[in-house]
Amino acid sequence: MPNQIKACVVSEKKVTLLAKLPRLYSMEFIDLQTQRERIQPQLEKRIQAVLEMGQFILGPEVAELERKLEAFTGAKHAITVANGTDALQLALMALRIGPGDEVITTPFSFVATTEAIVLLGATPVFVDIDPKTYNLDPAKISAAVTSKTKAILPVSLYGLSCDIEALEAVALKHKVAIIEDAAQSFGASQKKRRSCSWATLSCSSFFPSKPLGCYGDGGACFTNDSELANLLKQIRAHGQDRRYHHPILGVNSRLDTLQAAVLLAKMEIFEDEIERRQGVAKNYHEGLKDVAGTPTIPPDNISVFAQYTIQVKNRDAFLEHMKRRGIPTAVHYPTPLHLQPAFSRFGKGVGSMLISEAASERVVSLPMHPYMKREDQMRVIAAVQEFAMLNKDRD
Ligand SMILES: *Cc1c(COP(=O)(O)O)cnc(C)c1O
């Protein structure tokens, strides 16, 4: 475990001093180089093996990775694909979702979640989120179910699993499938059930900055249903069941063997990285809980903190302040999906989207990765505390 920061809320003078410490090096929002240095020998060995073997598409590393992903998550089948957006599209295709079908989803996510639904000609139906977890609120789903509803597509946002048991209950009641968008939550667990292991289908991404990322695009679908797994394997390879025989319509969406090799090297240290993320999150929580809206991680959850996202009032001024202090930040996401022009024709969903709309105005993500130095964590905390102090009298 990384060192814990003891006294985080320090005197005003010290906060100001700390926040103003000269910058000797720039801070990364997500540092991938320290990780690369750590696994360099394994990476080289793995990549060299692929180059020598020369099987760049669906080589042995892809199958090896899929077995490791299954063992890690507990899902019966892992089917790797070209990226996380494709994973969502392929999952919807495997469930034969298309024009005339409705999919209930969250407006508070990355665009890909809704994009996949719309690309297949189906209709996204937005339902608002829970204000504490930022995840789809299961209590609001039933009101949105119609005879056309085929699936619920929750997102496990920022690395925290969506509310598994409540979603299972509502899906069972209405006899619809669940597709978990686990692009940010690979490695997360809830009551010891890992993200990607429980839904009808789960979809994750190995985009470089995700908790488990490769050196390019990558993704995977997960399921416990062997029939769906076989369908997905066909769909990712042009719908073929054997060479030049295409019973169904498919696409070209496979994970490169080289990316599988990178992921195999990274899987070896992934559990340790999840631990390290807990250490950073704990320090942030201790240092920030009195001055900003820190994330709520419900009991029995392990978040992988794809993002460490806080809420602040007066966000524009906050972003400016952090920039002056040399601390990178990001906003995930400034516009909820029901307000995106590309999706406006679907209306604003069922019920009000006020929680998503309010969150989109206040959220800010702070630097977060497993190799964050203690000094950097202190600097982030000091800068946030300093902002709170300077803005104490305004509202
Ligand atoms: C990153 C992400 C995706 C898409 O993954 P890609 O691999 O970039 O296509 C989908 N949904 C969410 C919530 C994401 O964060």
mmCIF file of C-alpha atoms and ligand atoms in Angstrom:
data_model
loop_
_atom_site.group_PDB
_atom_site.id
_atom_site.type_symbol
_atom_site.label_atom_id
_atom_site.label_comp_id
_atom_site.label_asym_id
_atom_site.label_seq_id
_atom_site.Cartn_x
_atom_site.Cartn_y
_atom_site.Cartn_z
ATOM 1 C CA MET A 1 0.000 0.000 0.000
ATOM 2 C CA PRO A 2 1.299 3.472 -0.773
ATOM 3 C CA ASN A 3 1.889 5.748 2.180
ATOM 4 C CA GLN A 4 -1.178 7.326 3.669
ATOM 5 C CA ILE A 5 -1.241 11.045 4.127
ATOM 6 C CA LYS A 6 -1.749 11.720 7.815
ATOM 7 C CA ALA A 7 -2.708 15.278 8.543
ATOM 8 C CA CYS A 8 -4.423 16.460 5.438
ATOM 9 C CA VAL A 9 -6.366 19.423 6.610
ATOM 10 C CA VAL A 10 -3.508 21.685 7.573
ATOM 11 C CA SER A 11 -3.333 25.354 8.460
ATOM 12 C CA GLU A 12 -4.340 27.945 5.892
ATOM 13 C CA LYS A 13 -0.794 29.169 5.634
ATOM 14 C CA LYS A 14 0.548 25.707 4.957
ATOM 15 C CA VAL A 15 -2.108 24.993 2.333
ATOM 16 C CA THR A 16 -1.177 28.143 0.485
ATOM 17 C CA LEU A 17 2.510 27.310 0.749
ATOM 18 C CA LEU A 18 2.011 23.764 -0.478
ATOM 19 C CA ALA A 19 -0.210 24.815 -3.337
ATOM 20 C CA LYS A 20 2.364 27.330 -4.439
ATOM 21 C CA LEU A 21 5.376 24.988 -4.299
ATOM 22 C CA PRO A 22 7.483 25.539 -7.380
ATOM 23 C CA ARG A 23 6.824 23.038 -10.122
ATOM 24 C CA LEU A 24 9.911 20.962 -10.749
ATOM 25 C CA TYR A 25 8.151 18.590 -13.129
ATOM 26 C CA SER A 26 4.720 18.529 -14.684
ATOM 27 C CA MET A 27 2.057 16.298 -13.221
ATOM 28 C CA GLU A 28 0.310 13.737 -15.427
ATOM 29 C CA PHE A 29 -3.456 13.277 -15.390
ATOM 30 C CA ILE A 30 -2.804 9.579 -16.057
ATOM 31 C CA ASP A 31 0.828 8.429 -16.019
ATOM 32 C CA LEU A 32 1.412 5.505 -18.381
ATOM 33 C CA GLN A 33 5.217 5.803 -18.509
ATOM 34 C CA THR A 34 5.889 4.670 -14.938
ATOM 35 C CA GLN A 35 3.802 1.580 -15.584
ATOM 36 C CA ARG A 36 5.657 0.906 -18.829
ATOM 37 C CA GLU A 37 9.017 1.090 -17.060
ATOM 38 C CA ARG A 38 7.760 -1.428 -14.517
ATOM 39 C CA ILE A 39 6.719 -4.024 -17.110
ATOM 40 C CA GLN A 40 9.271 -3.290 -19.833
ATOM 41 C CA PRO A 41 10.913 -6.783 -19.827
ATOM 42 C CA GLN A 42 7.561 -8.632 -19.995
ATOM 43 C CA LEU A 43 6.338 -6.256 -22.688
ATOM 44 C CA GLU A 44 9.395 -6.810 -24.832
ATOM 45 C CA LYS A 45 9.188 -10.589 -24.445
ATOM 46 C CA ARG A 46 5.489 -10.671 -25.282
ATOM 47 C CA ILE A 47 5.738 -8.345 -28.276
ATOM 48 C CA GLN A 48 8.795 -10.142 -29.626
ATOM 49 C CA ALA A 49 6.913 -13.449 -29.498
ATOM 50 C CA VAL A 50 4.110 -11.992 -31.630
ATOM 51 C CA LEU A 51 6.558 -10.533 -34.152
ATOM 52 C CA GLU A 52 8.325 -13.880 -34.503
ATOM 53 C CA MET A 53 5.142 -15.907 -34.779
ATOM 54 C CA GLY A 54 3.608 -13.470 -37.253
ATOM 55 C CA GLN A 55 -0.036 -14.292 -36.497
ATOM 56 C CA PHE A 56 -1.210 -10.716 -36.123
ATOM 57 C CA ILE A 57 -4.957 -11.366 -36.225
ATOM 58 C CA LEU A 58 -6.469 -13.814 -33.719
ATOM 59 C CA GLY A 59 -3.061 -15.173 -32.781
ATOM 60 C CA PRO A 60 -2.536 -17.396 -29.725
ATOM 61 C CA GLU A 61 -2.156 -14.361 -27.419
ATOM 62 C CA VAL A 62 -5.754 -13.383 -28.129
ATOM 63 C CA ALA A 63 -7.070 -16.743 -26.914
ATOM 64 C CA GLU A 64 -4.673 -16.689 -23.953
ATOM 65 C CA LEU A 65 -5.898 -13.233 -22.987
ATOM 66 C CA GLU A 66 -9.548 -14.269 -23.319
ATOM 67 C CA ARG A 67 -8.986 -17.187 -20.901
ATOM 68 C CA LYS A 68 -7.236 -14.807 -18.464
ATOM 69 C CA LEU A 69 -10.080 -12.270 -18.730
ATOM 70 C CA GLU A 70 -12.559 -15.058 -17.953
ATOM 71 C CA ALA A 71 -10.550 -16.237 -14.945
ATOM 72 C CA PHE A 72 -10.186 -12.670 -13.682
ATOM 73 C CA THR A 73 -13.814 -11.566 -14.002
ATOM 74 C CA GLY A 74 -15.545 -14.892 -13.393
ATOM 75 C CA ALA A 75 -17.503 -14.558 -16.652
ATOM 76 C CA LYS A 76 -17.822 -17.826 -18.607
ATOM 77 C CA HIS A 77 -16.876 -16.225 -21.918
ATOM 78 C CA ALA A 78 -14.712 -13.276 -22.904
ATOM 79 C CA ILE A 79 -14.704 -12.295 -26.572
ATOM 80 C CA THR A 80 -12.184 -9.594 -27.415
ATOM 81 C CA VAL A 81 -13.026 -6.980 -30.051
ATOM 82 C CA ALA A 82 -11.469 -3.896 -31.647
ATOM 83 C CA ASN A 83 -12.632 -1.289 -29.096
ATOM 84 C CA GLY A 84 -15.191 -0.594 -26.395
ATOM 85 C CA THR A 85 -17.646 1.131 -28.706
ATOM 86 C CA ASP A 86 -17.675 -1.928 -30.971
ATOM 87 C CA ALA A 87 -18.138 -4.127 -27.905
ATOM 88 C CA LEU A 88 -21.407 -2.271 -27.224
ATOM 89 C CA GLN A 89 -22.498 -2.452 -30.838
ATOM 90 C CA LEU A 90 -21.720 -6.168 -31.095
ATOM 91 C CA ALA A 91 -23.566 -6.873 -27.834
ATOM 92 C CA LEU A 92 -26.674 -5.136 -29.183
ATOM 93 C CA MET A 93 -26.313 -7.024 -32.488
ATOM 94 C CA ALA A 94 -26.011 -10.370 -30.670
ATOM 95 C CA LEU A 95 -29.308 -9.584 -28.910
ATOM 96 C CA ARG A 96 -30.787 -8.699 -32.323
ATOM 97 C CA ILE A 97 -31.687 -5.197 -31.201
ATOM 98 C CA GLY A 98 -32.570 -2.849 -34.041
ATOM 99 C CA PRO A 99 -35.233 -0.522 -35.463
ATOM 100 C CA GLY A 100 -38.399 -0.408 -33.373
ATOM 101 C CA ASP A 101 -36.630 -1.578 -30.208
ATOM 102 C CA GLU A 102 -36.038 0.581 -27.153
ATOM 103 C CA VAL A 103 -33.021 0.469 -24.873
ATOM 104 C CA ILE A 104 -33.130 2.176 -21.478
ATOM 105 C CA THR A 105 -29.879 3.930 -20.656
ATOM 106 C CA THR A 106 -28.216 6.755 -18.747
ATOM 107 C CA PRO A 107 -27.679 10.237 -20.155
ATOM 108 C CA PHE A 108 -24.643 10.690 -17.899
ATOM 109 C CA SER A 109 -21.939 8.842 -19.813
ATOM 110 C CA PHE A 110 -19.450 9.003 -22.640
ATOM 111 C CA VAL A 111 -21.147 9.372 -26.028
ATOM 112 C CA ALA A 112 -20.360 5.785 -27.096
ATOM 113 C CA THR A 113 -23.043 4.289 -24.841
ATOM 114 C CA THR A 114 -25.916 5.916 -26.716
ATOM 115 C CA GLU A 115 -24.091 6.004 -30.046
ATOM 116 C CA ALA A 116 -24.109 2.192 -30.257
ATOM 117 C CA ILE A 117 -27.882 2.054 -29.712
ATOM 118 C CA VAL A 118 -28.555 4.704 -32.331
ATOM 119 C CA LEU A 119 -26.145 3.185 -34.887
ATOM 120 C CA LEU A 120 -28.259 0.031 -34.883
ATOM 121 C CA GLY A 121 -31.442 1.976 -35.480
ATOM 122 C CA ALA A 122 -32.846 1.355 -32.015
ATOM 123 C CA THR A 123 -34.210 4.083 -29.740
ATOM 124 C CA PRO A 124 -32.382 5.189 -26.585
ATOM 125 C CA VAL A 125 -34.709 5.950 -23.680
ATOM 126 C CA PHE A 126 -32.957 8.036 -21.039
ATOM 127 C CA VAL A 127 -33.547 7.582 -17.323
ATOM 128 C CA ASP A 128 -31.840 9.775 -14.716
ATOM 129 C CA ILE A 129 -29.010 8.775 -12.401
ATOM 130 C CA ASP A 130 -28.607 8.333 -8.661
ATOM 131 C CA PRO A 131 -27.098 11.566 -7.270
ATOM 132 C CA LYS A 132 -24.625 9.726 -5.031
ATOM 133 C CA THR A 133 -23.147 7.156 -7.422
ATOM 134 C CA TYR A 134 -23.753 8.877 -10.805
ATOM 135 C CA ASN A 135 -25.046 5.496 -12.060
ATOM 136 C CA LEU A 136 -28.469 4.761 -13.580
ATOM 137 C CA ASP A 137 -31.142 4.885 -10.843
ATOM 138 C CA PRO A 138 -32.881 1.459 -10.846
ATOM 139 C CA ALA A 139 -35.944 2.924 -9.091
ATOM 140 C CA LYS A 140 -36.683 5.093 -12.133
ATOM 141 C CA ILE A 141 -36.484 2.321 -14.738
ATOM 142 C CA SER A 142 -39.933 0.679 -14.497
ATOM 143 C CA ALA A 143 -41.671 3.900 -15.502
ATOM 144 C CA ALA A 144 -39.701 3.854 -18.770
ATOM 145 C CA VAL A 145 -40.412 0.235 -19.743
ATOM 146 C CA THR A 146 -42.778 -0.315 -22.698
ATOM 147 C CA SER A 147 -43.645 -3.322 -24.859
ATOM 148 C CA LYS A 148 -40.752 -2.256 -27.102
ATOM 149 C CA THR A 149 -38.087 -2.313 -24.383
ATOM 150 C CA LYS A 150 -35.480 -4.939 -25.194
ATOM 151 C CA ALA A 151 -32.649 -4.119 -22.843
ATOM 152 C CA ILE A 152 -31.342 -1.923 -20.058
ATOM 153 C CA LEU A 153 -27.879 -0.479 -20.712
ATOM 154 C CA PRO A 154 -26.418 0.831 -17.451
ATOM 155 C CA VAL A 155 -22.899 2.248 -17.206
ATOM 156 C CA SER A 156 -20.536 1.527 -14.318
ATOM 157 C CA LEU A 157 -19.245 5.068 -14.338
ATOM 158 C CA TYR A 158 -15.888 6.299 -13.022
ATOM 159 C CA GLY A 159 -14.972 2.716 -12.068
ATOM 160 C CA LEU A 160 -17.884 2.023 -9.695
ATOM 161 C CA SER A 161 -20.217 -0.899 -10.496
ATOM 162 C CA CYS A 162 -23.821 -0.001 -11.209
ATOM 163 C CA ASP A 163 -26.381 -1.290 -8.690
ATOM 164 C CA ILE A 164 -26.292 -4.972 -9.677
ATOM 165 C CA GLU A 165 -29.036 -6.503 -7.510
ATOM 166 C CA ALA A 166 -31.549 -3.732 -8.116
ATOM 167 C CA LEU A 167 -30.922 -3.880 -11.867
ATOM 168 C CA GLU A 168 -31.262 -7.664 -11.891
ATOM 169 C CA ALA A 169 -34.594 -7.383 -10.100
ATOM 170 C CA VAL A 170 -36.028 -4.815 -12.494
ATOM 171 C CA ALA A 171 -34.740 -6.713 -15.572
ATOM 172 C CA LEU A 172 -36.244 -9.950 -14.310
ATOM 173 C CA LYS A 173 -39.583 -8.273 -13.585
ATOM 174 C CA HIS A 174 -39.836 -6.886 -17.117
ATOM 175 C CA LYS A 175 -38.053 -9.793 -18.835
ATOM 176 C CA VAL A 176 -35.445 -7.643 -20.545
ATOM 177 C CA ALA A 177 -31.706 -8.118 -20.987
ATOM 178 C CA ILE A 178 -28.983 -6.131 -19.230
ATOM 179 C CA ILE A 179 -25.931 -4.882 -21.103
ATOM 180 C CA GLU A 180 -23.352 -3.458 -18.708
ATOM 181 C CA ASP A 181 -21.169 -0.710 -20.162
ATOM 182 C CA ALA A 182 -18.089 -1.646 -18.157
ATOM 183 C CA ALA A 183 -15.648 0.459 -20.174
ATOM 184 C CA GLN A 184 -14.569 2.255 -16.994
ATOM 185 C CA SER A 185 -15.075 -0.535 -14.466
ATOM 186 C CA PHE A 186 -12.975 -3.508 -15.508
ATOM 187 C CA GLY A 187 -11.653 -4.827 -12.164
ATOM 188 C CA ALA A 188 -14.406 -3.283 -10.011
ATOM 189 C CA SER A 189 -16.512 -5.464 -7.732
ATOM 190 C CA GLN A 190 -19.759 -5.290 -5.779
ATOM 191 C CA LYS A 191 -20.445 -7.832 -3.034
ATOM 192 C CA LYS A 192 -17.522 -9.801 -4.454
ATOM 193 C CA ARG A 193 -19.118 -9.942 -7.915
ATOM 194 C CA ARG A 194 -16.831 -8.487 -10.504
ATOM 195 C CA SER A 195 -17.911 -6.056 -13.180
ATOM 196 C CA CYS A 196 -18.275 -7.924 -16.522
ATOM 197 C CA SER A 197 -19.367 -11.173 -14.821
ATOM 198 C CA TRP A 198 -23.089 -10.860 -14.140
ATOM 199 C CA ALA A 199 -25.066 -9.114 -16.913
ATOM 200 C CA THR A 200 -26.598 -10.765 -19.982
ATOM 201 C CA LEU A 201 -23.675 -9.124 -21.785
ATOM 202 C CA SER A 202 -20.939 -6.793 -20.559
ATOM 203 C CA CYS A 203 -18.730 -4.571 -22.638
ATOM 204 C CA SER A 204 -15.360 -3.176 -21.677
ATOM 205 C CA SER A 205 -12.688 -1.033 -23.292
ATOM 206 C CA PHE A 206 -8.901 -1.288 -23.280
ATOM 207 C CA PHE A 207 -8.378 2.271 -24.512
ATOM 208 C CA PRO A 208 -4.933 3.332 -23.178
ATOM 209 C CA SER A 209 -6.246 5.482 -20.313
ATOM 210 C CA LYS A 210 -8.842 2.985 -19.000
ATOM 211 C CA PRO A 211 -8.008 1.045 -15.819
ATOM 212 C CA LEU A 212 -6.706 -1.836 -17.969
ATOM 213 C CA GLY A 213 -5.486 -0.247 -21.184
ATOM 214 C CA CYS A 214 -3.437 -1.394 -24.161
ATOM 215 C CA TYR A 215 -1.299 0.690 -26.554
ATOM 216 C CA GLY A 216 -4.046 1.420 -29.026
ATOM 217 C CA ASP A 217 -7.717 0.542 -29.294
ATOM 218 C CA GLY A 218 -9.132 -2.608 -27.746
ATOM 219 C CA GLY A 219 -12.245 -3.975 -26.092
ATOM 220 C CA ALA A 220 -14.106 -7.087 -25.009
ATOM 221 C CA CYS A 221 -17.588 -8.533 -24.552
ATOM 222 C CA PHE A 222 -18.371 -10.859 -21.661
ATOM 223 C CA THR A 223 -21.262 -13.270 -21.147
ATOM 224 C CA ASN A 224 -22.227 -16.428 -19.299
ATOM 225 C CA ASP A 225 -24.418 -17.557 -22.219
ATOM 226 C CA SER A 226 -22.584 -19.904 -24.616
ATOM 227 C CA GLU A 227 -24.980 -19.203 -27.480
ATOM 228 C CA LEU A 228 -24.392 -15.455 -27.222
ATOM 229 C CA ALA A 229 -20.643 -16.058 -26.991
ATOM 230 C CA ASN A 230 -20.694 -18.040 -30.241
ATOM 231 C CA LEU A 231 -22.755 -15.355 -31.940
ATOM 232 C CA LEU A 232 -20.291 -12.680 -30.847
ATOM 233 C CA LYS A 233 -17.355 -14.673 -32.218
ATOM 234 C CA GLN A 234 -19.165 -14.866 -35.551
ATOM 235 C CA ILE A 235 -20.200 -11.219 -35.584
ATOM 236 C CA ARG A 236 -16.667 -9.939 -34.915
ATOM 237 C CA ALA A 237 -15.428 -11.913 -37.969
ATOM 238 C CA HIS A 238 -17.876 -10.835 -40.692
ATOM 239 C CA GLY A 239 -20.632 -13.120 -39.452
ATOM 240 C CA GLN A 240 -18.807 -16.245 -40.544
ATOM 241 C CA ASP A 241 -19.131 -19.626 -38.852
ATOM 242 C CA ARG A 242 -16.476 -21.120 -41.082
ATOM 243 C CA ARG A 243 -14.322 -19.628 -43.786
ATOM 244 C CA TYR A 244 -16.318 -17.806 -46.504
ATOM 245 C CA HIS A 245 -19.622 -18.948 -45.061
ATOM 246 C CA HIS A 246 -21.715 -16.160 -43.533
ATOM 247 C CA PRO A 247 -25.014 -17.177 -41.909
ATOM 248 C CA ILE A 248 -25.449 -13.753 -40.271
ATOM 249 C CA LEU A 249 -24.432 -10.160 -40.861
ATOM 250 C CA GLY A 250 -21.250 -9.270 -39.029
ATOM 251 C CA VAL A 251 -18.510 -6.656 -38.900
ATOM 252 C CA ASN A 252 -14.722 -6.625 -38.744
ATOM 253 C CA SER A 253 -13.881 -6.075 -35.087
ATOM 254 C CA ARG A 254 -11.027 -8.052 -33.608
ATOM 255 C CA LEU A 255 -8.403 -7.223 -31.016
ATOM 256 C CA ASP A 256 -4.918 -7.107 -32.585
ATOM 257 C CA THR A 257 -2.618 -9.874 -31.372
ATOM 258 C CA LEU A 258 -0.033 -7.199 -30.479
ATOM 259 C CA GLN A 259 -2.553 -5.467 -28.205
ATOM 260 C CA ALA A 260 -3.406 -8.812 -26.589
ATOM 261 C CA ALA A 261 0.317 -9.254 -25.883
ATOM 262 C CA VAL A 262 0.453 -5.833 -24.206
ATOM 263 C CA LEU A 263 -2.611 -6.649 -22.122
ATOM 264 C CA LEU A 264 -1.151 -9.993 -21.023
ATOM 265 C CA ALA A 265 1.889 -8.164 -19.649
ATOM 266 C CA LYS A 266 -0.364 -5.635 -17.891
ATOM 267 C CA MET A 267 -2.691 -8.289 -16.424
ATOM 268 C CA GLU A 268 0.206 -9.538 -14.294
ATOM 269 C CA ILE A 269 0.260 -6.325 -12.270
ATOM 270 C CA PHE A 270 -3.396 -5.349 -12.528
ATOM 271 C CA GLU A 271 -4.505 -6.586 -9.068
ATOM 272 C CA ASP A 272 -1.652 -4.634 -7.510
ATOM 273 C CA GLU A 273 -2.656 -1.545 -9.468
ATOM 274 C CA ILE A 274 -6.237 -1.786 -8.177
ATOM 275 C CA GLU A 275 -4.770 -1.794 -4.640
ATOM 276 C CA ARG A 276 -2.647 1.238 -5.380
ATOM 277 C CA ARG A 277 -5.655 3.101 -6.730
ATOM 278 C CA GLN A 278 -7.418 2.468 -3.401
ATOM 279 C CA GLY A 279 -4.492 4.134 -1.616
ATOM 280 C CA VAL A 280 -4.656 7.265 -3.767
ATOM 281 C CA ALA A 281 -8.454 7.442 -3.435
ATOM 282 C CA LYS A 282 -8.204 7.108 0.338
ATOM 283 C CA ASN A 283 -5.732 9.971 0.581
ATOM 284 C CA TYR A 284 -7.880 12.140 -1.678
ATOM 285 C CA HIS A 285 -10.960 11.346 0.385
ATOM 286 C CA GLU A 286 -9.251 12.247 3.675
ATOM 287 C CA GLY A 287 -7.865 15.453 2.259
ATOM 288 C CA LEU A 288 -10.905 16.611 0.328
ATOM 289 C CA LYS A 289 -14.022 15.414 2.119
ATOM 290 C CA ASP A 290 -14.485 18.704 3.973
ATOM 291 C CA VAL A 291 -13.890 20.972 1.002
ATOM 292 C CA ALA A 292 -15.466 19.260 -2.046
ATOM 293 C CA GLY A 293 -18.084 16.636 -2.990
ATOM 294 C CA THR A 294 -15.965 13.483 -2.871
ATOM 295 C CA PRO A 295 -17.147 10.219 -4.521
ATOM 296 C CA THR A 296 -19.518 7.961 -2.603
ATOM 297 C CA ILE A 297 -18.434 4.333 -2.767
ATOM 298 C CA PRO A 298 -21.292 2.286 -1.248
ATOM 299 C CA PRO A 299 -20.326 -0.516 1.184
ATOM 300 C CA ASP A 300 -19.132 -3.799 -0.369
ATOM 301 C CA ASN A 301 -17.847 -2.058 -3.484
ATOM 302 C CA ILE A 302 -14.330 -1.810 -4.800
ATOM 303 C CA SER A 303 -14.102 0.968 -7.373
ATOM 304 C CA VAL A 304 -11.223 0.930 -9.841
ATOM 305 C CA PHE A 305 -11.377 4.745 -9.950
ATOM 306 C CA ALA A 306 -11.119 5.099 -13.697
ATOM 307 C CA GLN A 307 -11.696 8.689 -12.648
ATOM 308 C CA TYR A 308 -11.553 10.348 -9.252
ATOM 309 C CA THR A 309 -14.365 12.825 -9.750
ATOM 310 C CA ILE A 310 -15.400 15.483 -7.271
ATOM 311 C CA GLN A 311 -18.121 18.129 -7.355
ATOM 312 C CA VAL A 312 -17.345 21.800 -6.934
ATOM 313 C CA LYS A 313 -19.383 24.974 -7.057
ATOM 314 C CA ASN A 314 -18.149 27.615 -9.456
ATOM 315 C CA ARG A 315 -16.413 25.068 -11.677
ATOM 316 C CA ASP A 316 -15.019 27.471 -14.256
ATOM 317 C CA ALA A 317 -13.092 29.330 -11.568
ATOM 318 C CA PHE A 318 -11.961 26.006 -10.099
ATOM 319 C CA LEU A 319 -10.605 24.774 -13.437
ATOM 320 C CA GLU A 320 -8.758 28.063 -13.883
ATOM 321 C CA HIS A 321 -7.306 27.828 -10.366
ATOM 322 C CA MET A 322 -6.057 24.261 -10.901
ATOM 323 C CA LYS A 323 -4.497 25.259 -14.178
ATOM 324 C CA ARG A 324 -2.611 28.080 -12.483
ATOM 325 C CA ARG A 325 -1.335 25.552 -9.949
ATOM 326 C CA GLY A 326 -0.118 23.257 -12.732
ATOM 327 C CA ILE A 327 -2.596 20.490 -11.996
ATOM 328 C CA PRO A 328 -4.340 18.812 -14.931
ATOM 329 C CA THR A 329 -8.099 18.248 -14.638
ATOM 330 C CA ALA A 330 -10.850 16.968 -16.937
ATOM 331 C CA VAL A 331 -14.632 17.181 -17.018
ATOM 332 C CA HIS A 332 -16.450 13.861 -17.458
ATOM 333 C CA TYR A 333 -18.869 14.941 -18.956
ATOM 334 C CA PRO A 334 -19.910 18.552 -19.551
ATOM 335 C CA THR A 335 -23.092 17.782 -21.533
ATOM 336 C CA PRO A 336 -25.529 14.957 -20.723
ATOM 337 C CA LEU A 337 -26.370 12.849 -23.767
ATOM 338 C CA HIS A 338 -30.056 13.842 -24.007
ATOM 339 C CA LEU A 339 -28.833 17.403 -24.671
ATOM 340 C CA GLN A 340 -26.377 16.406 -27.409
ATOM 341 C CA PRO A 341 -27.550 17.576 -30.840
ATOM 342 C CA ALA A 342 -26.886 14.112 -32.308
ATOM 343 C CA PHE A 343 -29.512 12.603 -29.997
ATOM 344 C CA SER A 344 -31.986 15.455 -29.610
ATOM 345 C CA ARG A 345 -34.550 13.719 -31.831
ATOM 346 C CA PHE A 346 -35.048 11.097 -29.099
ATOM 347 C CA GLY A 347 -36.366 13.644 -26.631
ATOM 348 C CA LYS A 348 -35.231 14.031 -23.083
ATOM 349 C CA GLY A 349 -36.238 10.606 -21.789
ATOM 350 C CA VAL A 350 -38.654 9.486 -19.086
ATOM 351 C CA GLY A 351 -38.903 11.681 -16.000
ATOM 352 C CA SER A 352 -36.660 14.646 -15.344
ATOM 353 C CA MET A 353 -32.926 14.506 -16.064
ATOM 354 C CA LEU A 354 -32.215 17.139 -13.419
ATOM 355 C CA ILE A 355 -29.646 15.088 -11.526
ATOM 356 C CA SER A 356 -27.594 14.413 -14.642
ATOM 357 C CA GLU A 357 -27.899 18.043 -15.693
ATOM 358 C CA ALA A 358 -26.780 19.338 -12.292
ATOM 359 C CA ALA A 359 -23.888 16.838 -12.128
ATOM 360 C CA SER A 360 -22.675 17.839 -15.575
ATOM 361 C CA GLU A 361 -22.234 21.393 -14.317
ATOM 362 C CA ARG A 362 -20.285 20.502 -11.197
ATOM 363 C CA VAL A 363 -18.123 17.430 -11.801
ATOM 364 C CA VAL A 364 -14.352 17.614 -12.180
ATOM 365 C CA SER A 365 -11.924 14.705 -12.394
ATOM 366 C CA LEU A 366 -8.559 14.957 -10.675
ATOM 367 C CA PRO A 367 -5.298 13.235 -11.634
ATOM 368 C CA MET A 368 -5.621 9.529 -10.756
ATOM 369 C CA HIS A 369 -3.422 6.546 -11.561
ATOM 370 C CA PRO A 370 -1.734 3.751 -9.607
ATOM 371 C CA TYR A 371 1.703 5.380 -9.618
ATOM 372 C CA MET A 372 0.782 8.799 -8.292
ATOM 373 C CA LYS A 373 3.520 10.135 -6.044
ATOM 374 C CA ARG A 374 2.655 11.154 -2.510
ATOM 375 C CA GLU A 375 3.917 14.694 -3.204
ATOM 376 C CA ASP A 376 1.616 14.980 -6.189
ATOM 377 C CA GLN A 377 -1.371 13.792 -4.183
ATOM 378 C CA MET A 378 -0.502 16.410 -1.546
ATOM 379 C CA ARG A 379 -0.263 19.102 -4.186
ATOM 380 C CA VAL A 380 -3.658 18.269 -5.635
ATOM 381 C CA ILE A 381 -5.224 18.227 -2.174
ATOM 382 C CA ALA A 382 -3.571 21.513 -1.210
ATOM 383 C CA ALA A 383 -4.737 23.215 -4.395
ATOM 384 C CA VAL A 384 -8.354 22.093 -3.874
ATOM 385 C CA GLN A 385 -8.219 23.192 -0.220
ATOM 386 C CA GLU A 386 -6.778 26.513 -1.251
ATOM 387 C CA PHE A 387 -9.600 27.078 -3.726
ATOM 388 C CA ALA A 388 -12.165 26.243 -1.041
ATOM 389 C CA MET A 389 -10.530 28.713 1.340
ATOM 390 C CA LEU A 390 -10.430 31.505 -1.211
ATOM 391 C CA ASN A 391 -14.083 30.915 -2.057
ATOM 392 C CA LYS A 392 -15.312 30.329 1.474
ATOM 393 C CA ASP A 393 -17.427 33.465 1.581
ATOM 394 C CA ARG A 394 -19.129 33.084 -1.778
ATOM 395 C CA ASP A 395 -21.789 30.593 -2.697
HETATM 396 C C1 LIG B 1 -14.296 4.695 -23.157
HETATM 397 C C2 LIG B 1 -15.731 4.404 -23.088
HETATM 398 C C3 LIG B 1 -16.419 3.741 -24.123
HETATM 399 C C4 LIG B 1 -15.805 3.446 -25.457
HETATM 400 O O1 LIG B 1 -14.631 2.736 -25.454
HETATM 401 P P1 LIG B 1 -13.637 2.852 -26.699
HETATM 402 O O2 LIG B 1 -12.686 1.718 -26.490
HETATM 403 O O3 LIG B 1 -12.972 4.169 -26.618
HETATM 404 O O4 LIG B 1 -14.426 2.701 -27.951
HETATM 405 C C5 LIG B 1 -17.748 3.420 -23.919
HETATM 406 N N1 LIG B 1 -18.392 3.753 -22.797
HETATM 407 C C6 LIG B 1 -17.779 4.401 -21.788
HETATM 408 C C7 LIG B 1 -18.551 4.708 -20.547
HETATM 409 C C8 LIG B 1 -16.431 4.764 -21.903
HETATM 410 O O5 LIG B 1 -15.834 5.420 -20.901
#
